Amino acid sequence: MAENVTIARPYAEAIFALADAGGALGRWSQALAVMAGAAAHPELRAAIANPNLSASQVYGLFASACGDLAAEAQNLVRVLIENGRLALLPEIRGSYEELKNEREGVVEAVITSARPLDAGQLSALVAELERRFGRKIRPQVHVDANLIGGARMQVGDEVIDGSVRGKLAAMAAALAK
């Protein structure tokens, strides 16, 4: 996995430079999402790995799965096929999104709560995270009843565990000493 990310990074950096220079960060983000989704599909993954298919056949299958791609995106697909890297599109997209978020001053936060959050709770939580981290927060919200109560937030490498389950685990660890 780490090797794939290492191989994907130069492609993501080149795409980012092209998109940034052309003011098309959002457009490329959408195109990469479509292409990464197609590349992750099990049937297309099998076709990409099939040595009996020619590059033009793989391109035809992939292009039909992606729909209408801009000329630059079509060229990217051809380059990736030529270099045997088409299956890396999910990793390329991930690296691109990291670069885009860095440029836009955005950080992704994974918020897992014991119960669904209403709009007011989510906006208050996001506002507090933005104040704490000094950056715009793009939340991904999940529900996990196993937390018992509260929420667990992961922003970058930092984890803030305000869940009842996390507090019980911390108390158990403290008592075990």
XYZ file of N, CA and C in Angstrom:
531
model
N 0.827 -1.200 0.000
C 0.000 0.000 0.000
C 0.863 1.251 0.000
N 1.861 1.309 0.892
C 2.726 2.484 0.952
C 3.467 2.657 -0.363
N 3.837 1.547 -0.993
C 4.528 1.630 -2.268
C 3.616 2.251 -3.331
N 2.333 1.869 -3.341
C 1.396 2.440 -4.302
C 1.251 3.947 -4.107
N 1.200 4.387 -2.865
C 1.080 5.821 -2.588
C 2.335 6.545 -3.076
N 3.489 5.927 -2.874
C 4.751 6.523 -3.329
C 4.779 6.648 -4.847
N 4.299 5.633 -5.530
C 4.262 5.661 -6.998
C 3.220 6.662 -7.488
N 2.102 6.775 -6.779
C 1.005 7.650 -7.199
C 1.303 9.127 -6.986
N 2.121 9.457 -5.991
C 2.356 10.859 -5.623
C 2.841 11.728 -6.789
N 3.833 11.309 -7.593
C 4.259 12.189 -8.700
C 3.144 12.476 -9.713
N 2.299 11.490 -9.950
C 1.164 11.728 -10.853
C 0.222 12.761 -10.237
N -0.062 12.612 -8.950
C -0.954 13.552 -8.268
C -0.369 14.956 -8.272
N 0.937 15.056 -8.043
C 1.590 16.373 -8.039
C 1.524 17.023 -9.416
N 1.715 16.234 -10.456
C 1.634 16.784 -11.823
C 0.220 17.239 -12.140
N -0.767 16.438 -11.770
C -2.162 16.813 -12.006
C -2.499 18.061 -11.214
N -2.048 18.117 -9.961
C -2.319 19.281 -9.118
C -1.709 20.539 -9.725
N -0.475 20.448 -10.193
C 0.180 21.618 -10.793
C -0.602 22.089 -12.013
N -1.038 21.163 -12.845
C -1.826 21.491 -14.036
C -3.158 22.130 -13.637
N -3.842 21.514 -12.664
C -5.147 22.028 -12.230
C -5.017 23.388 -11.556
N -3.999 23.545 -10.739
C -3.796 24.801 -10.026
C -3.491 25.935 -11.003
N -2.642 25.658 -11.971
C -2.291 26.683 -12.969
C -3.504 27.083 -13.802
N -4.398 26.126 -14.054
C -5.576 26.414 -14.870
C -6.799 26.805 -14.065
N -6.658 26.936 -12.752
C -7.805 27.281 -11.911
C -8.899 26.227 -11.945
N -8.496 24.959 -12.050
C -9.465 23.882 -12.227
C -9.355 22.821 -11.132
N -9.047 23.232 -9.909
C -8.893 22.258 -8.830
C -10.163 21.439 -8.617
N -11.293 22.091 -8.586
C -12.565 21.402 -8.378
C -12.934 20.475 -9.520
N -12.700 20.932 -10.731
C -13.029 20.115 -11.912
C -12.199 18.839 -11.920
N -10.900 18.979 -11.620
C -10.035 17.802 -11.576
C -10.412 16.888 -10.416
N -10.831 17.472 -9.310
C -11.248 16.680 -8.165
C -12.429 15.790 -8.553
N -13.388 16.363 -9.261
C -14.549 15.597 -9.716
C -14.150 14.527 -10.726
N -13.297 14.875 -11.668
C -12.869 13.907 -12.681
C -12.112 12.750 -12.041
N -11.229 13.064 -11.100
C -10.475 12.005 -10.429
C -11.390 11.119 -9.589
N -12.434 11.698 -9.012
C -13.384 10.895 -8.240
C -14.079 9.880 -9.142
N -14.493 10.323 -10.315
C -15.142 9.417 -11.268
C -14.169 8.336 -11.727
N -12.955 8.751 -12.092
C -11.976 7.786 -12.591
C -11.541 6.813 -11.501
N -11.349 7.297 -10.271
C -10.944 6.415 -9.167
C -12.047 5.416 -8.854
N -13.291 5.865 -8.917
C -14.418 4.963 -8.691
C -14.465 3.862 -9.734
N -14.228 4.240 -10.967
C -14.216 3.239 -12.039
C -13.052 2.278 -11.861
N -11.878 2.796 -11.532
C -10.691 1.947 -11.376
C -10.822 1.003 -10.190
N -11.644 1.346 -9.217
C -11.824 0.497 -8.045
C -12.887 -0.580 -8.261
N -13.649 -0.474 -9.329
C -14.707 -1.453 -9.602
C -14.070 -2.812 -9.899
N -14.541 -3.877 -9.250
C -13.902 -5.191 -9.406
C -13.791 -5.688 -10.854
N -14.823 -5.472 -11.649
C -14.774 -5.946 -13.045
C -13.746 -5.163 -13.858
N -13.672 -3.857 -13.631
C -12.673 -3.060 -14.351
C -11.266 -3.376 -13.858
N -11.118 -3.631 -12.557
C -9.798 -4.016 -12.028
C -9.319 -5.296 -12.724
N -10.240 -6.234 -12.930
C -9.875 -7.477 -13.615
C -9.476 -7.202 -15.057
N -10.198 -6.305 -15.727
C -9.866 -5.970 -17.117
C -8.522 -5.257 -17.202
N -8.256 -4.364 -16.246
C -6.987 -3.626 -16.236
C -5.818 -4.593 -16.071
N -6.011 -5.604 -15.241
C -4.939 -6.570 -14.975
C -4.843 -7.668 -16.027
N -5.789 -7.728 -16.949
C -5.813 -8.791 -17.953
C -4.746 -8.540 -19.023
N -3.724 -9.403 -19.121
C -2.666 -9.195 -20.108
C -3.108 -9.464 -21.544
N -4.271 -10.079 -21.722
C -4.770 -10.384 -23.069
C -5.454 -9.195 -23.727
N -5.729 -8.147 -22.945
C -6.362 -6.958 -23.514
C -5.298 -5.949 -23.919
N -5.493 -5.346 -25.070
C -4.554 -4.319 -25.529
C -4.820 -3.012 -24.786
N -3.875 -2.098 -24.904
C -4.024 -0.793 -24.257
C -5.266 -0.072 -24.774
N -5.534 -0.184 -26.065
C -6.712 0.494 -26.623
C -8.006 -0.154 -26.130
N -7.998 -1.466 -25.922
C -9.187 -2.123 -25.383
C -9.430 -1.701 -23.936
N -8.364 -1.651 -23.148
C -8.493 -1.208 -21.760
C -8.998 0.232 -21.731
N -8.436 1.085 -22.594
C -8.873 2.474 -22.635
C -10.360 2.546 -22.995
N -10.784 1.784 -23.983
C -12.190 1.798 -24.394
C -13.123 1.390 -23.268
N -12.769 0.328 -22.562
C -13.589 -0.115 -21.431
C -13.628 0.949 -20.341
N -12.456 1.489 -20.034
C -12.360 2.469 -18.956
C -13.096 3.754 -19.320
N -12.898 4.228 -20.525
C -13.550 5.467 -20.960
C -15.064 5.317 -20.970
N -15.560 4.162 -21.377
C -17.010 3.967 -21.382
C -17.558 3.912 -19.957
N -16.777 3.393 -19.017
C -17.214 3.349 -17.623
C -17.220 4.739 -16.989
N -16.323 5.606 -17.441
C -16.209 6.949 -16.851
C -17.161 7.954 -17.472
N -17.651 7.676 -18.649
C -18.529 8.639 -19.303
C -17.715 9.705 -20.015
N -18.239 10.921 -20.033
C -17.620 12.024 -20.772
C -16.477 12.630 -19.969
N -15.234 12.333 -20.368
C -14.057 12.903 -19.716
C -13.478 14.011 -20.582
N -12.959 15.040 -19.928
C -12.279 16.120 -20.641
C -11.036 15.559 -21.337
N -10.551 16.273 -22.340
C -9.396 15.818 -23.120
C -8.172 15.583 -22.227
N -7.949 16.467 -21.252
C -6.794 16.304 -20.355
C -6.925 15.032 -19.525
N -8.127 14.736 -19.058
C -8.351 13.519 -18.280
C -8.177 12.284 -19.159
N -8.616 12.362 -20.405
C -8.416 11.249 -21.343
C -6.922 11.001 -21.549
N -6.160 12.084 -21.679
C -4.709 11.934 -21.835
C -4.087 11.295 -20.602
N -4.553 11.676 -19.427
C -4.055 11.072 -18.192
C -4.320 9.565 -18.201
N -5.512 9.169 -18.571
C -5.852 7.739 -18.619
C -4.923 7.008 -19.574
N -4.661 7.595 -20.726
C -3.757 6.948 -21.695
C -2.339 6.808 -21.126
N -1.849 7.845 -20.465
C -0.502 7.793 -19.863
C -0.454 6.720 -18.786
N -1.481 6.659 -17.958
C -1.510 5.651 -16.896
C -1.561 4.236 -17.472
N -2.305 4.044 -18.542
C -2.357 2.724 -19.186
C -0.997 2.366 -19.762
N -0.372 3.319 -20.453
C 0.949 3.063 -21.043
C 1.976 2.659 -19.997
N 1.878 3.251 -18.807
C 2.848 2.982 -17.747
C 2.394 1.887 -16.778
N 1.278 1.249 -17.072
C 0.778 0.190 -16.206
C 0.353 0.684 -14.832
N -0.171 1.898 -14.772
C -0.510 2.514 -13.486
C -1.996 2.864 -13.338
N -2.833 2.393 -14.211
C -4.245 2.761 -14.172
C -4.912 2.327 -12.864
N -4.494 1.208 -12.313
C -5.078 0.713 -11.065
C -4.741 1.613 -9.879
N -3.792 2.526 -10.049
C -3.393 3.427 -8.959
C -4.271 4.677 -8.856
N -5.295 4.774 -9.673
C -6.124 5.982 -9.655
C -6.715 6.307 -8.276
N -7.154 5.336 -7.478
C -7.626 5.712 -6.137
C -6.531 6.373 -5.283
N -5.308 5.873 -5.370
C -4.209 6.470 -4.610
C -3.829 7.835 -5.172
N -3.879 7.964 -6.494
C -3.597 9.258 -7.128
C -4.627 10.281 -6.661
N -5.882 9.872 -6.646
C -6.940 10.780 -6.194
C -6.720 11.181 -4.740
N -6.372 10.233 -3.882
C -6.134 10.541 -2.477
C -5.017 11.549 -2.294
N -3.912 11.357 -3.013
C -2.787 12.291 -2.918
C -3.171 13.665 -3.465
N -3.923 13.677 -4.562
C -4.382 14.936 -5.146
C -5.260 15.694 -4.142
N -6.192 14.983 -3.506
C -7.093 15.632 -2.554
C -6.321 16.205 -1.368
N -5.267 15.516 -0.936
C -4.431 16.059 0.140
C -3.789 17.372 -0.286
N -3.250 17.410 -1.501
C -2.632 18.637 -2.007
C -3.661 19.752 -2.153
N -4.826 19.416 -2.662
C -5.904 20.397 -2.847
C -6.362 20.949 -1.493
N -6.564 20.062 -0.532
C -6.988 20.504 0.794
C -5.944 21.408 1.443
N -4.680 21.066 1.268
C -3.598 21.889 1.814
C -3.634 23.285 1.197
N -3.818 23.356 -0.104
C -3.877 24.648 -0.794
C -5.055 25.470 -0.309
N -6.189 24.812 -0.088
C -7.408 25.516 0.302
C -7.518 25.729 1.815
N -6.535 25.224 2.574
C -6.564 25.380 4.027
C -7.643 24.551 4.693
N -7.916 23.400 4.123
C -8.972 22.531 4.624
C -8.347 21.261 5.177
N -8.919 20.770 6.268
C -8.485 19.489 6.814
C -9.739 18.632 6.985
N -9.605 17.354 6.683
C -10.736 16.448 6.817
C -10.803 15.927 8.245
N -11.991 15.838 8.760
C -12.210 15.304 10.102
C -13.207 14.164 10.020
N -12.852 13.048 10.629
C -13.772 11.920 10.724
C -14.413 11.998 12.098
N -15.712 12.231 12.103
C -16.464 12.364 13.346
C -17.353 11.139 13.469
N -17.128 10.379 14.526
C -17.933 9.190 14.776
C -18.697 9.427 16.070
N -20.014 9.355 15.988
C -20.832 9.602 17.173
C -21.679 8.370 17.485
N -22.125 8.311 18.723
C -22.941 7.178 19.148
C -24.335 7.231 18.533
N -24.834 8.438 18.299
C -26.142 8.625 17.681
C -26.026 9.649 16.560
N -26.969 9.653 15.643
C -26.917 10.649 14.560
C -26.924 12.071 15.120
N -26.107 12.939 14.515
C -26.038 14.339 14.921
C -27.009 15.150 14.080
N -27.731 16.076 14.723
C -28.576 16.964 13.933
C -27.701 18.089 13.377
N -28.256 18.897 12.515
C -27.482 19.937 11.829
C -26.853 20.924 12.814
N -27.576 21.285 13.858
C -27.050 22.230 14.849
C -25.873 21.656 15.622
N -25.982 20.394 16.030
C -24.892 19.742 16.756
C -23.652 19.634 15.880
N -23.852 19.238 14.627
C -22.720 19.089 13.717
C -22.048 20.427 13.460
N -22.829 21.477 13.217
C -22.220 22.783 12.943
C -21.478 23.312 14.166
N -22.006 23.079 15.366
C -21.309 23.515 16.581
C -20.001 22.740 16.762
N -20.043 21.452 16.502
C -18.844 20.619 16.625
C -17.790 21.024 15.593
N -18.211 21.268 14.364
C -17.287 21.699 13.311
C -16.697 23.064 13.651
N -17.519 23.977 14.160
C -17.021 25.314 14.541
C -15.970 25.195 15.640
N -16.188 24.328 16.611
C -15.219 24.144 17.693
C -13.920 23.535 17.156
N -14.027 22.575 16.250
C -12.825 21.972 15.654
C -12.065 22.999 14.812
N -12.783 23.836 14.076
C -12.128 24.880 13.278
C -11.402 25.871 14.178
N -12.007 26.216 15.310
C -11.348 27.121 16.255
C -10.096 26.459 16.830
N -10.216 25.210 17.183
C -9.091 24.506 17.803
C -7.923 24.305 16.840
N -8.230 23.961 15.582
C -7.166 23.649 14.630
C -6.786 24.821 13.734
N -7.576 25.884 13.738
C -7.253 27.063 12.945
C -7.337 26.830 11.440
N -8.138 25.877 11.047
C -8.319 25.574 9.626
C -9.776 25.234 9.375
N -10.162 25.303 8.112
C -11.512 24.909 7.731
C -11.605 23.394 7.845
N -12.704 22.905 8.401
C -12.911 21.472 8.616
C -13.938 20.957 7.615
N -13.606 19.855 6.968
C -14.549 19.154 6.093
C -14.892 17.841 6.807
N -16.101 17.764 7.403
C -16.426 16.594 8.216
C -16.935 15.405 7.405
N -16.577 14.229 7.877
C -17.153 12.967 7.413
C -17.775 12.359 8.666
N -19.071 12.229 8.689
C -19.764 11.809 9.893
C -20.200 10.349 9.775
N -19.929 9.603 10.830
C -20.332 8.202 10.918
C -21.028 7.978 12.249
N -21.876 6.977 12.320
C -22.558 6.613 13.554
C -22.083 5.223 13.955
N -21.705 5.090 15.236
C -21.269 3.808 15.785
C -21.862 3.685 17.181
N -22.922 2.891 17.308
C -23.605 2.733 18.593
C -22.703 2.107 19.650
N -21.627 1.445 19.247
C -20.698 0.833 20.199
C -19.964 1.866 21.052
N -20.013 3.134 20.657
C -19.373 4.180 21.458
C -20.148 4.472 22.741
N -21.356 3.989 22.828
C -22.270 4.136 23.961
C -22.829 5.558 24.040
N -21.985 6.557 24.010
C -22.408 7.952 24.053
C -21.243 8.828 23.647
N -21.510 10.093 23.342
C -20.441 11.013 22.963
C -19.984 10.825 21.532
N -18.755 11.291 21.267
C -18.225 11.232 19.909
C -16.714 11.078 19.940
N -16.192 10.603 18.831
C -14.750 10.458 18.633
C -14.418 11.206 17.349
N -13.433 12.122 17.412
C -13.055 12.910 16.246
C -11.606 12.637 15.888
N -11.362 12.456 14.595
C -9.991 12.311 14.117
C -9.757 13.405 13.086
N -8.805 14.274 13.406
C -8.440 15.372 12.519
C -6.965 15.192 12.201
N -6.683 14.795 10.979
C -5.301 14.484 10.626
C -4.821 13.319 11.467
N -3.709 13.516 12.177
C -3.150 12.467 13.026
C -3.660 12.539 14.461
N -4.397 13.585 14.786
C -4.857 13.772 16.163
C -6.244 13.172 16.360
N -6.405 12.455 17.472
C -7.678 11.845 17.824
C -8.163 12.452 19.129
N -9.403 12.898 19.117
C -10.045 13.422 20.312
C -11.180 12.457 20.633
N -11.009 11.697 21.711
C -12.006 10.684 22.059
C -12.853 11.174 23.214
N -14.035 11.653 22.900
C -14.983 12.107 23.905
C -16.120 11.115 24.066
N -15.884 9.874 23.665
C -16.930 8.865 23.759
C -16.944 8.239 25.143
N -18.076 7.733 25.546
C -18.194 7.041 26.824
C -17.307 5.800 26.802
N -17.312 5.100 25.696
C -16.467 3.909 25.582
C -14.985 4.258 25.778
N -14.526 5.356 25.171
C -13.143 5.790 25.323
C -12.816 6.166 26.762
N -13.750 6.842 27.431
C -13.531 7.232 28.824
C -13.488 6.009 29.739
N -14.360 5.028 29.463
C -14.339 3.793 30.248
C -13.018 3.044 30.053
N -12.524 3.010 28.821
C -11.246 2.351 28.546
C -10.100 3.069 29.259
N -10.134 4.397 29.287
C -9.091 5.166 29.967
C -9.141 4.914 31.472
N -10.354 4.836 32.027
C -10.473 4.556 33.458
C -9.971 3.148 33.773
N -10.315 2.187 32.934
C -9.852 0.805 33.145
C -8.336 0.726 33.093
N -7.729 1.462 32.172
C -6.268 1.473 32.076
C -5.643 2.119 33.311
N -6.273 3.198 33.807
C -5.741 3.875 34.989
C -5.861 2.991 36.227
N -6.950 2.250 36.333
C -7.156 1.373 37.477
C -6.235 0.150 37.438
N -5.827 -0.246 36.245
C -4.974 -1.423 36.087
C -3.535 -1.134 36.510
N -3.173 0.124 36.653
C -1.781 0.480 37.017
C -1.485 0.206 38.452
